[in-house]
Amino acid sequence: MPSTNASLTAVFEDMARLTEVLGGNGFKVNAFVKAARVVEALERDAASFSRSELVALPGVGTGTADRILEFVESGAVADHEDLKERVPAGVVALMGISGIGPKSAARFWHEAEVESIDDLKAAIDDGRLAALKGFGQKKIDGIAKSLAFAERFGDRHRRGVAAALAGAVAEAVAGVEGVRRVEAAGSLRRGAETIGDVDVLAAVPGPGPSAEDPTPAPDPGVTAAVFDAVEKLDGVEEVLVRGDTKLSVRFGAGLQADVRAVPAACFGAALAYFTGSKEHNVALRERAGKRGMSLSEYALTDKRGGAVVASATEAEIHGALGLAFVPPELREDRGEVQRAEAAHDAGEPLPRLVETADLKAELHAHTTASDGVMSIDELVEAALARGFHSVAVTDHSRSQVQANGLSAGRLEKHIEAVRDAAKRWKKQISVLAGSEVDILADGTMDYPDDLLAELDVVVASPHAALAQEPEAATRRLLRAIENPHVTVMGHLTGRLVLKREGLSPDMPAIVKAAADRGVALEINASPYRLDLRDRHAALALEAGVRLAINTDAHGPDNFLNAVHGVATARRAGAQARDVVNTFGREELAAWIRSTKR
DNA sequence: GCCGTTTTCGGCCCGACTGTTTTCAGTCG
C-alpha cells in the first residue's frame, strides 16, 4: 500500500477514536472509521486522486476529500491536530483494554485524572476508580484482569495456535448429542494472519426465524450441553460470559474462545454474521436497509411485516442482497461488496480463489543436510503423501551457520545425492535439486553464479540484516531479483508475525522488477512468517507477478501449513493460475526453465 | 460526516450480555 494511504488511514482512525472519547456524534465517528477503510483499500496512492474522484468514492464526502487533499498538501490534517491537543495521548490507549469503551475512558480521564495505562493501574490501587459512581468491585476486578491479561499476552495471536485451539473446541462441540453442525468463524475463517478471539458456531435444534419470532432461541438443553463440554476442555482457565446463546472462555495459553449456539435454520445468517469482519457486516446491513430489508445474525428479513427472506445459507443471503457469493477471506470491506454486486449483475460468480487442494508441488523444503528432520527420501515421501508431482530440496546456504548451511563443497555432494534420488523416484515425482540461498546484506548471493547454475530451483531469501533501512533493503532485493539463476524470492521481508517487523522495501518497485524478470514471489506458509503478507501479495498480482505458496517444511507435518499460505493468497484474491505450485508437472518444469537467463 | 427509487434534512446496523441499574447504559462483536 502506498505510504500516503497508510498514513491517512491512521489519521482517520485516530480522529474516530478521539471524537469518540470526546463524546462527539457517533455517526461522525463511524464516518471517520469508514473513511479510514476506504483510504486503506485504495489501489492507487491517495495523492493521485482529484477532489471529484475522491468525492465519487462511496463513504467519502466533501469533508473527507478536503482532509485528504490537505494531508497530501501539508502532511497533516488541522482538525486532527486540534483533536490531539484536546486529549492526552494516553487516553485513547485506555480503550484498548477489554471492558473499557469511550464512555469509561472519558470518565476515568475527567473524574479520576487517569491519562495513561500506568495512571489506570495506580487509580485501581489507590481506590480512585472505586470512588466513581457506577463502578462497583466487579467492574474494577474485570478491568484489572483485562490489564494483566493484555500485559501477559498482548491481544493478538498467530493463526497457527488459534487454528489448533478452534479445532479442539469444534471437536468437543461436535461430540455433543443434538449438534447439527459446527464451524469456526471470525478472523480465523477470514484467513487473517493474527487472531484476536476464536469464534466457534454451533447449529443446534430450535425453531426457524419467522415474522412472529425473529430471534428464535436455540434448544436450551443442547446449548447447555455444548457450553458444558467447552468449559470442561483442557486449558480452560476462566469462564468470562455464559448466557443463553453465548459462552466465552479464556484459555491458559492466552486465547479467548467465543462459542455461540443458534437454531440450525439460522446457521447461514449466523455464520455470515460471526465471520465478519465488522466493517463488512455493516456494509451488508446498510445494503439490506437500502433494499427494504434488515439483516441480523438470525435472518435477512423484509422490513415491512418481517417475513424471512433468507437465513439457512450464506449464499442465499448474498444472493438476496443482489451479490455474488463473497468468499470469507475477502470480507474486509475493501471493495468486495462492489465487486460482488458487479459480478451478480453480470450473472457470474466472483473468480474462484486458489484452494489447498490445487497445490501440486513444494518448492521450498529442508532435509537433515541443513536444519530439517527429514532425509531426502522422507521429504519425497511426505510430498507424495500430499499428492504432489514435484518437490524441490532446498537446504540452507553456507552463511546460515546456525542452521548447518551447506558449504559449496557440501552443496556439490548434496546435489549429487538429490539427482540420485530423482532417478529413483522419477516415475512418481520430480525431485528437483535446489537451495535456499541467502541474500547477503548487499544483495549478492551466498554462492557464486557457476554453482547456482547447477541447481534446478534457487529460492533466494534474506535471513540477516533484517533491520536494514528501506532504501538499502530495496537495493538488496532488487539485486537478488536480477540474479539470472533465481527462481523464487523466499520470505521477502523476513518478518516474523507479532515478533519482528523485517524489511520494508519499496514494494511497488520490487513487484515491478519481479514482473519484468519473471521470477515468483513466495508466500511462506509458516504461521510464524506468512511472508509475503496479503497486501503485498495483492500488489504482486496486480503487477502480474506469479506467487509461490511454499511451506518451508523442516518436518513432514509442516506440509499442513500450506492452508495458512493459501488463506493469505485468497485474501489477496489469488486464483489457481496465479500460483506456480498449482501448475502441472510439465508446465511447472517449463515455467522454471523460463526463469533462467 | 455521509447520503437519497421513502428523504437535500433527518436519518444512519443489530443483538447478547453484564453490572448496578429499579428500566438501562456500556461494551462487545
XYZ file of C-alpha atoms (C1' of nucleotides) in Angstrom:
626
model
C 0.000 0.000 0.000
C 1.359 3.446 -0.844
C 2.598 5.202 2.268
C 0.254 8.187 1.880
C -2.682 5.817 2.184
C -1.274 4.128 5.288
C -0.649 7.478 6.972
C -4.099 8.775 6.064
C -5.715 5.583 7.319
C -4.039 6.119 10.677
C -5.166 9.769 10.738
C -8.829 8.908 10.164
C -8.740 6.037 12.653
C -7.240 8.339 15.256
C -9.823 11.037 14.514
C -12.545 8.449 15.088
C -11.162 7.410 18.458
C -10.522 10.963 19.588
C -14.003 12.068 18.556
C -15.435 9.100 20.429
C -13.628 9.837 23.680
C -14.689 13.479 23.424
C -18.302 12.340 23.247
C -18.800 13.521 19.689
C -21.512 12.367 17.300
C -21.341 8.595 16.978
C -22.300 8.700 13.323
C -19.444 11.072 12.698
C -17.189 8.538 14.412
C -18.483 5.863 12.057
C -17.903 8.153 9.098
C -14.244 8.563 10.106
C -13.856 4.812 10.520
C -15.394 4.310 7.117
C -13.114 6.923 5.564
C -10.150 5.043 7.034
C -11.367 1.789 5.461
C -11.899 3.427 2.082
C -8.465 5.051 2.020
C -6.844 1.827 3.190
C -8.403 -0.060 0.289
C -7.408 2.427 -2.447
C -5.457 0.752 -5.192
C -3.621 3.960 -6.095
C -1.869 6.491 -3.919
C -4.437 8.894 -2.473
C -2.219 11.751 -3.662
C -3.062 10.841 -7.262
C -6.807 11.409 -6.820
C -8.579 14.630 -7.816
C -11.180 16.117 -5.494
C -14.050 14.962 -7.693
C -12.595 11.452 -7.905
C -12.385 11.347 -4.110
C -15.948 12.547 -3.586
C -17.134 9.863 -6.014
C -15.816 7.142 -3.682
C -18.558 5.619 -1.521
C -18.118 6.849 2.052
C -16.103 9.902 1.014
C -17.854 13.279 1.003
C -16.522 16.777 0.716
C -15.238 16.783 4.301
C -13.112 13.681 3.887
C -11.969 14.692 0.407
C -10.761 18.062 1.638
C -8.917 16.450 4.540
C -7.192 14.049 2.163
C -6.134 16.926 -0.087
C -4.964 18.875 2.955
C -2.863 15.914 4.082
C -1.336 15.450 0.629
C -0.512 19.159 0.519
C 0.816 19.688 4.039
C 1.413 16.275 5.601
C -1.149 16.843 8.355
C -4.854 17.486 8.929
C -5.640 20.562 11.051
C -8.814 19.050 12.559
C -6.806 16.005 13.612
C -4.141 18.177 15.243
C -6.861 20.084 17.114
C -8.383 16.866 18.410
C -4.995 15.608 19.546
C -4.421 18.802 21.519
C -7.665 18.321 23.385
C -6.978 14.741 24.562
C -3.915 13.462 26.441
C -2.018 10.950 24.335
C -2.606 8.021 26.708
C -6.381 8.296 26.990
C -7.122 6.649 23.637
C -4.938 3.716 24.712
C -7.323 3.061 27.613
C -9.935 1.960 25.094
C -7.608 -0.830 24.080
C -8.311 -2.581 27.377
C -11.175 -5.041 27.140
C -14.161 -3.668 29.032
C -13.199 -0.012 28.642
C -15.020 1.901 25.946
C -15.115 5.589 25.114
C -17.513 6.496 27.923
C -15.447 4.866 30.626
C -12.173 6.189 29.222
C -13.576 9.724 29.250
C -14.856 9.400 32.806
C -11.536 7.978 34.065
C -9.780 10.920 32.448
C -12.150 13.644 33.663
C -13.153 12.272 37.049
C -10.088 10.314 38.185
C -7.214 12.071 36.419
C -6.327 8.917 34.504
C -4.350 9.818 31.359
C -2.466 6.589 30.642
C -2.412 2.846 31.295
C 0.006 3.438 34.178
C -2.377 6.002 35.682
C -5.149 3.448 35.388
C -3.215 0.879 37.402
C -2.495 3.454 40.083
C -6.144 4.533 40.164
C -7.257 0.953 40.700
C -4.747 0.526 43.540
C -5.482 3.775 45.353
C -9.283 3.492 45.125
C -9.874 6.431 42.763
C -11.752 4.155 40.385
C -13.927 2.641 43.108
C -14.967 6.161 44.097
C -16.631 6.664 40.703
C -20.399 6.215 40.609
C -21.341 3.115 38.642
C -18.032 1.314 39.137
C -18.513 -1.495 41.597
C -15.968 -4.067 42.627
C -16.901 -6.491 39.853
C -16.289 -3.973 37.105
C -12.977 -2.911 38.601
C -11.872 -6.516 39.036
C -12.740 -7.142 35.410
C -10.648 -4.190 34.262
C -7.722 -5.271 36.434
C -7.900 -8.755 34.933
C -8.018 -7.408 31.398
C -4.989 -5.223 32.131
C -2.978 -8.136 33.491
C -4.062 -10.298 30.585
C -3.087 -7.726 27.962
C 0.333 -7.342 29.562
C 0.924 -11.065 29.650
C -0.157 -11.997 26.146
C -0.951 -8.944 24.048
C -4.245 -9.092 22.247
C -3.353 -10.926 19.039
C -2.187 -14.468 18.390
C -0.642 -16.284 15.440
C -3.240 -18.090 13.364
C -1.432 -21.396 13.882
C -2.240 -21.585 17.603
C -5.715 -20.177 17.041
C -6.462 -22.806 14.400
C -5.340 -25.598 16.725
C -7.495 -24.299 19.561
C -10.502 -23.810 17.279
C -10.089 -27.404 16.168
C -10.159 -28.649 19.748
C -13.238 -26.577 20.615
C -15.043 -27.617 17.443
C -14.311 -31.264 18.119
C -15.719 -31.010 21.645
C -18.849 -29.258 20.372
C -19.378 -31.700 17.507
C -19.384 -34.570 20.011
C -22.443 -33.218 21.818
C -25.711 -35.052 21.118
C -28.061 -32.929 19.032
C -25.449 -30.642 17.463
C -26.129 -30.441 13.729
C -23.111 -28.537 12.516
C -20.004 -26.762 13.842
C -17.865 -24.144 12.124
C -15.013 -21.879 13.188
C -15.869 -18.313 12.168
C -14.305 -14.931 12.898
C -10.926 -13.740 11.654
C -9.658 -17.326 11.553
C -12.196 -18.167 8.836
C -11.318 -14.950 7.041
C -7.724 -16.182 6.873
C -6.255 -13.300 8.877
C -2.599 -13.606 9.882
C -3.305 -12.839 13.530
C -6.366 -13.742 15.541
C -7.958 -11.940 18.484
C -10.608 -14.404 19.678
C -11.516 -17.819 18.369
C -15.184 -17.907 17.307
C -16.964 -21.226 17.040
C -20.549 -21.514 15.880
C -22.795 -24.482 16.674
C -26.081 -25.304 14.938
C -28.479 -26.913 17.405
C -32.190 -27.789 17.259
C -34.660 -24.962 17.581
C -37.391 -23.121 15.680
C -36.607 -21.258 12.495
C -36.852 -17.463 12.318
C -40.269 -16.027 11.491
C -42.099 -12.729 11.496
C -43.590 -13.654 14.877
C -40.281 -14.783 16.366
C -37.385 -13.062 14.594
C -34.806 -14.160 17.185
C -35.660 -17.806 17.928
C -33.877 -19.395 20.865
C -31.630 -22.432 20.370
C -32.635 -25.583 22.258
C -31.644 -24.805 25.864
C -30.736 -28.381 26.748
C -28.399 -28.954 23.823
C -26.939 -25.466 24.204
C -26.165 -26.079 27.863
C -24.522 -29.404 26.962
C -22.391 -27.614 24.334
C -21.291 -24.980 26.822
C -20.549 -27.606 29.470
C -18.392 -29.554 27.015
C -16.344 -26.453 26.178
C -15.937 -25.429 29.820
C -14.532 -28.882 30.560
C -11.829 -28.660 27.880
C -8.194 -28.882 28.953
C -6.675 -25.468 29.431
C -9.862 -23.521 30.168
C -8.823 -21.094 32.871
C -11.869 -18.918 33.272
C -15.457 -18.573 32.116
C -15.938 -14.928 31.144
C -19.515 -14.961 29.922
C -22.261 -17.548 29.883
C -25.697 -16.630 28.609
C -28.492 -18.432 26.770
C -26.736 -18.386 23.391
C -23.159 -17.325 24.057
C -20.228 -18.677 26.035
C -16.819 -17.037 26.362
C -13.909 -18.838 27.945
C -10.291 -17.869 28.393
C -7.570 -20.466 27.924
C -4.334 -20.557 29.854
C -2.379 -20.051 26.637
C -3.875 -16.562 26.464
C -6.551 -17.133 23.859
C -10.239 -16.480 24.310
C -12.885 -18.586 22.616
C -16.452 -17.434 21.985
C -18.964 -20.187 21.340
C -22.419 -19.382 20.001
C -25.384 -21.638 19.646
C -28.071 -20.892 17.045
C -31.056 -22.806 15.687
C -29.942 -24.732 12.604
C -32.332 -22.797 10.355
C -30.396 -19.610 11.188
C -26.957 -21.087 10.559
C -26.181 -19.195 7.339
C -27.115 -15.824 8.787
C -25.185 -16.588 11.969
C -22.114 -17.825 10.103
C -22.071 -14.698 7.939
C -22.520 -12.539 10.988
C -19.843 -14.147 13.157
C -17.372 -14.385 10.301
C -17.458 -10.619 9.823
C -15.463 -8.514 9.500
C -17.403 -5.948 11.446
C -16.958 -3.461 8.613
C -18.127 -5.973 6.028
C -21.186 -6.762 8.168
C -22.059 -3.106 8.458
C -21.777 -2.748 4.694
C -24.169 -5.687 4.206
C -26.669 -4.366 6.742
C -26.648 -0.947 5.158
C -27.202 -2.587 1.810
C -30.096 -4.595 3.262
C -31.614 -1.427 4.705
C -31.488 0.352 1.359
C -33.314 -2.553 -0.205
C -36.126 -2.572 2.349
C -34.674 -5.464 4.322
C -32.974 -5.966 7.658
C -30.049 -8.314 8.313
C -29.239 -9.836 11.681
C -27.446 -12.953 12.884
C -30.783 -14.748 12.648
C -32.048 -13.863 9.208
C -32.429 -11.458 6.353
C -35.990 -10.197 6.708
C -38.379 -7.862 4.944
C -38.695 -4.646 6.902
C -42.447 -4.469 6.359
C -44.054 -7.407 8.065
C -40.807 -9.103 8.955
C -41.125 -12.017 6.512
C -37.925 -14.079 6.349
C -36.116 -13.664 3.017
C -33.085 -15.900 3.697
C -31.368 -17.465 6.698
C -30.118 -21.029 6.116
C -27.014 -20.386 3.988
C -24.626 -17.525 3.334
C -25.059 -17.921 -0.414
C -28.823 -17.348 -0.135
C -28.276 -14.198 1.884
C -25.688 -12.791 -0.507
C -27.931 -13.654 -3.443
C -30.969 -11.966 -1.875
C -28.837 -8.859 -1.384
C -28.007 -8.836 -5.099
C -24.463 -10.098 -4.565
C -22.409 -12.974 -5.883
C -21.194 -15.197 -3.043
C -18.291 -13.478 -1.287
C -15.589 -15.879 -0.006
C -14.828 -15.318 3.709
C -11.233 -14.233 3.042
C -12.443 -11.204 1.076
C -14.888 -9.901 3.700
C -12.957 -6.875 4.906
C -14.983 -4.082 3.271
C -12.174 -3.408 0.842
C -14.321 -3.202 -2.255
C -15.543 -6.804 -2.265
C -19.191 -5.803 -1.938
C -18.975 -3.641 -5.065
C -17.187 -6.419 -6.966
C -19.767 -8.980 -5.844
C -22.543 -6.664 -6.996
C -20.968 -6.236 -10.417
C -20.493 -9.987 -10.746
C -24.080 -10.657 -9.704
C -25.388 -8.128 -12.209
C -23.333 -9.830 -14.922
C -24.772 -13.182 -13.886
C -21.384 -14.547 -12.864
C -19.708 -15.739 -9.671
C -16.630 -13.991 -8.338
C -13.408 -15.601 -9.632
C -12.674 -18.946 -7.972
C -9.827 -18.434 -5.491
C -6.932 -20.847 -5.102
C -7.572 -23.787 -2.764
C -5.205 -26.009 -0.815
C -6.243 -28.969 -2.964
C -4.938 -27.106 -6.045
C -1.353 -27.265 -4.782
C 0.679 -29.940 -6.555
C 4.274 -29.005 -5.793
C 6.519 -27.806 -2.977
C 9.402 -25.578 -3.962
C 10.940 -24.830 -0.551
C 11.794 -27.612 1.895
C 14.706 -28.672 4.096
C 16.358 -32.001 4.904
C 18.819 -33.220 7.512
C 21.564 -31.832 5.272
C 20.854 -28.465 6.936
C 18.294 -27.983 9.733
C 15.425 -30.240 8.657
C 14.463 -33.554 10.271
C 13.717 -35.473 7.044
C 16.116 -37.360 4.820
C 15.792 -36.670 1.096
C 13.682 -39.807 0.723
C 11.482 -38.903 3.681
C 10.891 -35.456 2.184
C 9.935 -37.057 -1.122
C 7.568 -39.440 0.638
C 5.919 -36.578 2.509
C 5.399 -34.754 -0.791
C 3.974 -37.879 -2.396
C 1.597 -38.288 0.540
C 0.226 -34.833 -0.339
C -0.338 -35.995 -3.903
C 2.403 -33.745 -5.287
C 4.096 -34.245 -8.644
C 7.199 -32.190 -7.815
C 9.295 -31.304 -4.789
C 12.416 -29.169 -4.553
C 15.110 -29.924 -1.989
C 16.254 -26.501 -0.825
C 18.601 -26.643 2.125
C 20.246 -23.571 3.630
C 23.307 -21.940 2.096
C 26.696 -21.535 3.740
C 26.091 -18.284 5.672
C 23.345 -19.945 7.719
C 25.896 -21.479 10.067
C 23.430 -21.917 12.937
C 21.168 -23.872 10.552
C 24.038 -26.054 9.366
C 24.107 -24.288 5.996
C 25.951 -26.134 3.246
C 29.422 -25.070 2.123
C 29.962 -25.007 -1.630
C 31.630 -28.400 -1.413
C 28.804 -29.928 0.648
C 26.241 -28.488 -1.770
C 28.039 -30.165 -4.722
C 27.726 -33.520 -2.963
C 24.145 -32.806 -1.883
C 23.185 -32.062 -5.500
C 24.574 -35.480 -6.459
C 22.522 -37.145 -3.718
C 19.362 -35.347 -4.883
C 20.000 -36.267 -8.521
C 20.419 -39.868 -7.420
C 17.101 -39.762 -5.526
C 15.467 -38.071 -8.519
C 16.416 -41.037 -10.718
C 14.927 -43.490 -8.227
C 11.655 -41.564 -7.805
C 11.390 -40.399 -11.416
C 8.240 -42.343 -12.266
C 6.262 -40.985 -9.328
C 7.520 -37.456 -8.718
C 10.011 -34.886 -9.960
C 12.681 -34.341 -7.324
C 14.421 -31.052 -8.010
C 17.857 -30.010 -6.794
C 17.638 -26.618 -5.155
C 18.885 -24.381 -2.397
C 17.505 -21.675 -0.183
C 20.278 -19.230 -0.867
C 20.887 -16.312 1.452
C 20.602 -12.848 0.006
C 23.525 -11.142 1.714
C 23.126 -7.611 3.051
C 24.400 -6.038 -0.173
C 22.189 -8.176 -2.378
C 24.847 -10.613 -3.555
C 24.050 -14.315 -3.356
C 25.625 -16.676 -0.860
C 27.012 -18.964 -3.629
C 28.851 -18.000 -6.825
C 26.827 -17.939 -10.047
C 28.515 -21.009 -11.540
C 27.340 -23.092 -8.588
C 23.818 -21.614 -8.731
C 23.727 -22.563 -12.403
C 23.891 -26.241 -11.412
C 20.601 -26.000 -9.457
C 17.081 -26.521 -10.779
C 15.482 -24.218 -8.220
C 17.003 -21.260 -6.379
C 14.908 -19.806 -3.552
C 16.593 -16.512 -2.648
C 15.816 -15.379 0.911
C 17.015 -12.719 3.350
C 17.919 -14.059 6.799
C 20.267 -11.493 8.339
C 20.492 -7.683 8.396
C 16.697 -7.514 8.677
C 16.734 -4.116 10.373
C 18.120 -2.512 7.215
C 16.806 0.880 6.091
C 14.127 0.666 3.366
C 16.416 2.114 0.673
C 19.160 -0.418 1.373
C 16.619 -3.247 1.596
C 15.152 -2.258 -1.761
C 18.583 -2.204 -3.439
C 19.417 -5.536 -1.843
C 16.265 -7.300 -3.013
C 16.326 -5.761 -6.486
C 19.868 -7.016 -6.946
C 18.797 -10.529 -5.950
C 15.840 -10.444 -8.343
C 18.227 -9.515 -11.146
C 20.404 -12.568 -10.487
C 19.866 -14.781 -13.568
C 19.613 -18.004 -11.546
C 16.933 -17.026 -9.034
C 13.602 -18.856 -9.381
C 11.639 -17.722 -6.336
C 12.139 -14.878 -3.882
C 11.617 -16.531 -0.476
C 10.030 -14.838 2.569
C 10.803 -11.456 1.074
C 10.741 -9.249 4.173
C 11.980 -11.715 6.780
C 9.260 -10.559 9.158
C 8.052 -12.793 11.970
C 4.367 -12.442 12.828
C 3.911 -10.480 16.084
C 7.656 -10.617 16.699
C 9.860 -8.976 14.094
C 8.959 -6.307 11.587
C 11.530 -7.321 8.997
C 12.477 -5.359 5.880
C 10.246 -2.604 4.493
C 11.332 -2.361 0.871
C 9.652 -0.255 -1.803
C 7.115 -2.933 -2.736
C 5.875 -1.358 -5.983
C 9.488 -1.298 -7.203
C 10.049 -4.886 -6.085
C 6.934 -6.285 -7.747
C 7.698 -4.421 -10.970
C 11.191 -5.904 -11.059
C 9.825 -9.377 -10.306
C 7.283 -8.989 -13.097
C 9.915 -7.854 -15.595
C 12.284 -10.634 -14.604
C 9.613 -13.349 -14.440
C 10.519 -14.744 -11.011
C 7.878 -15.739 -8.470
C 7.392 -14.169 -5.060
C 6.853 -16.655 -2.256
C 4.064 -16.653 0.264
C 5.856 -18.536 3.006
C 3.034 -20.523 4.604
C 4.576 -20.928 8.036
C 2.191 -19.249 10.511
C 5.293 -17.686 12.055
C 6.121 -15.945 8.783
C 3.200 -15.505 6.317
C 5.591 -13.501 4.183
C 4.550 -12.023 1.683
C 1.633 -10.662 3.636
C -1.794 -10.381 1.995
C -1.485 -6.744 0.881
C 1.877 -7.284 -0.740
C 0.640 -10.416 -2.471
C -2.251 -8.370 -3.877
C 0.240 -5.797 -5.202
C 2.218 -8.600 -6.822
C -0.895 -9.986 -8.532
C -1.817 -6.553 -9.863
C 1.638 -6.332 -11.406
C 1.203 -9.749 -12.997
C 3.733 -11.494 -10.743
C 3.309 -15.215 -10.071
C 3.094 -16.355 -6.467
C 4.664 -19.485 -4.973
C 2.923 -20.903 -1.890
C 5.650 -22.821 -0.056
C 5.623 -24.365 3.389
C 9.376 -24.085 4.037
C 8.951 -27.590 5.514
C 11.535 -28.710 8.042
C 9.477 -31.784 9.036
C 6.654 -33.785 7.416
C 3.902 -32.126 9.480
C 4.928 -28.709 8.178
C 3.256 -29.514 4.859
C -0.048 -28.981 6.681
C 0.837 -25.295 6.992
C 0.008 -24.861 3.305
C -3.528 -23.975 4.381
C -2.243 -20.777 6.037
C -0.362 -19.720 2.916
C -3.441 -20.438 0.821
C -5.546 -18.310 3.174
C -3.151 -15.404 2.686
C -3.199 -15.876 -1.089
C -7.001 -15.950 -1.099
C -7.097 -12.694 0.876
C -5.008 -11.244 -1.933
C -7.538 -12.561 -4.454
C -5.205 -15.177 -5.964
C -6.652 -17.719 -8.380
C -5.046 -21.097 -9.028
C -3.372 -19.919 -12.237
C -1.601 -17.153 -10.295
C 0.222 -19.736 -8.146
C 3.054 -21.777 -9.690
C 2.554 -24.643 -7.210
C -0.748 -25.423 -8.945
C 0.878 -25.949 -12.359
C 1.030 -29.435 -13.878
C 4.351 -31.286 -13.810
C 5.446 -30.274 -17.317
C 4.020 -26.776 -17.010
C 5.959 -26.205 -13.799
C 9.176 -27.511 -15.346
C 8.669 -25.187 -18.321
C 7.995 -22.236 -16.030
C 11.149 -22.930 -14.022
C 13.165 -23.040 -17.269
C 11.644 -19.706 -18.260
C 13.125 -18.053 -15.158
C 16.687 -18.915 -16.219
C 18.573 -16.229 -18.031
C -19.570 13.097 8.261
C -22.356 10.802 4.540
C -26.320 10.099 1.866
C -31.025 9.992 -1.049
C -36.465 4.811 -6.431
C -39.129 6.791 1.060
C -35.541 11.841 2.295
C -31.063 17.868 0.425
C -32.957 17.050 6.337
C -33.102 13.540 9.236
C -31.935 9.580 9.268
C -27.757 6.493 9.731
C -26.591 -1.714 11.733
C -28.129 -5.472 15.019
C -28.402 -8.262 19.140
C -26.303 -10.523 23.589
C -24.568 -9.954 27.914
C -23.081 -7.749 32.349
C -23.283 -4.840 36.206
C -25.568 -1.970 39.067
C -29.322 -0.369 37.374
C -35.227 -0.385 39.549
C -35.649 0.248 33.390
C -30.887 0.679 31.221
C -26.149 2.163 29.811
C -21.972 0.497 28.259
C -19.348 -2.724 25.819
C -18.506 -6.186 22.543
C -18.520 -8.353 18.269
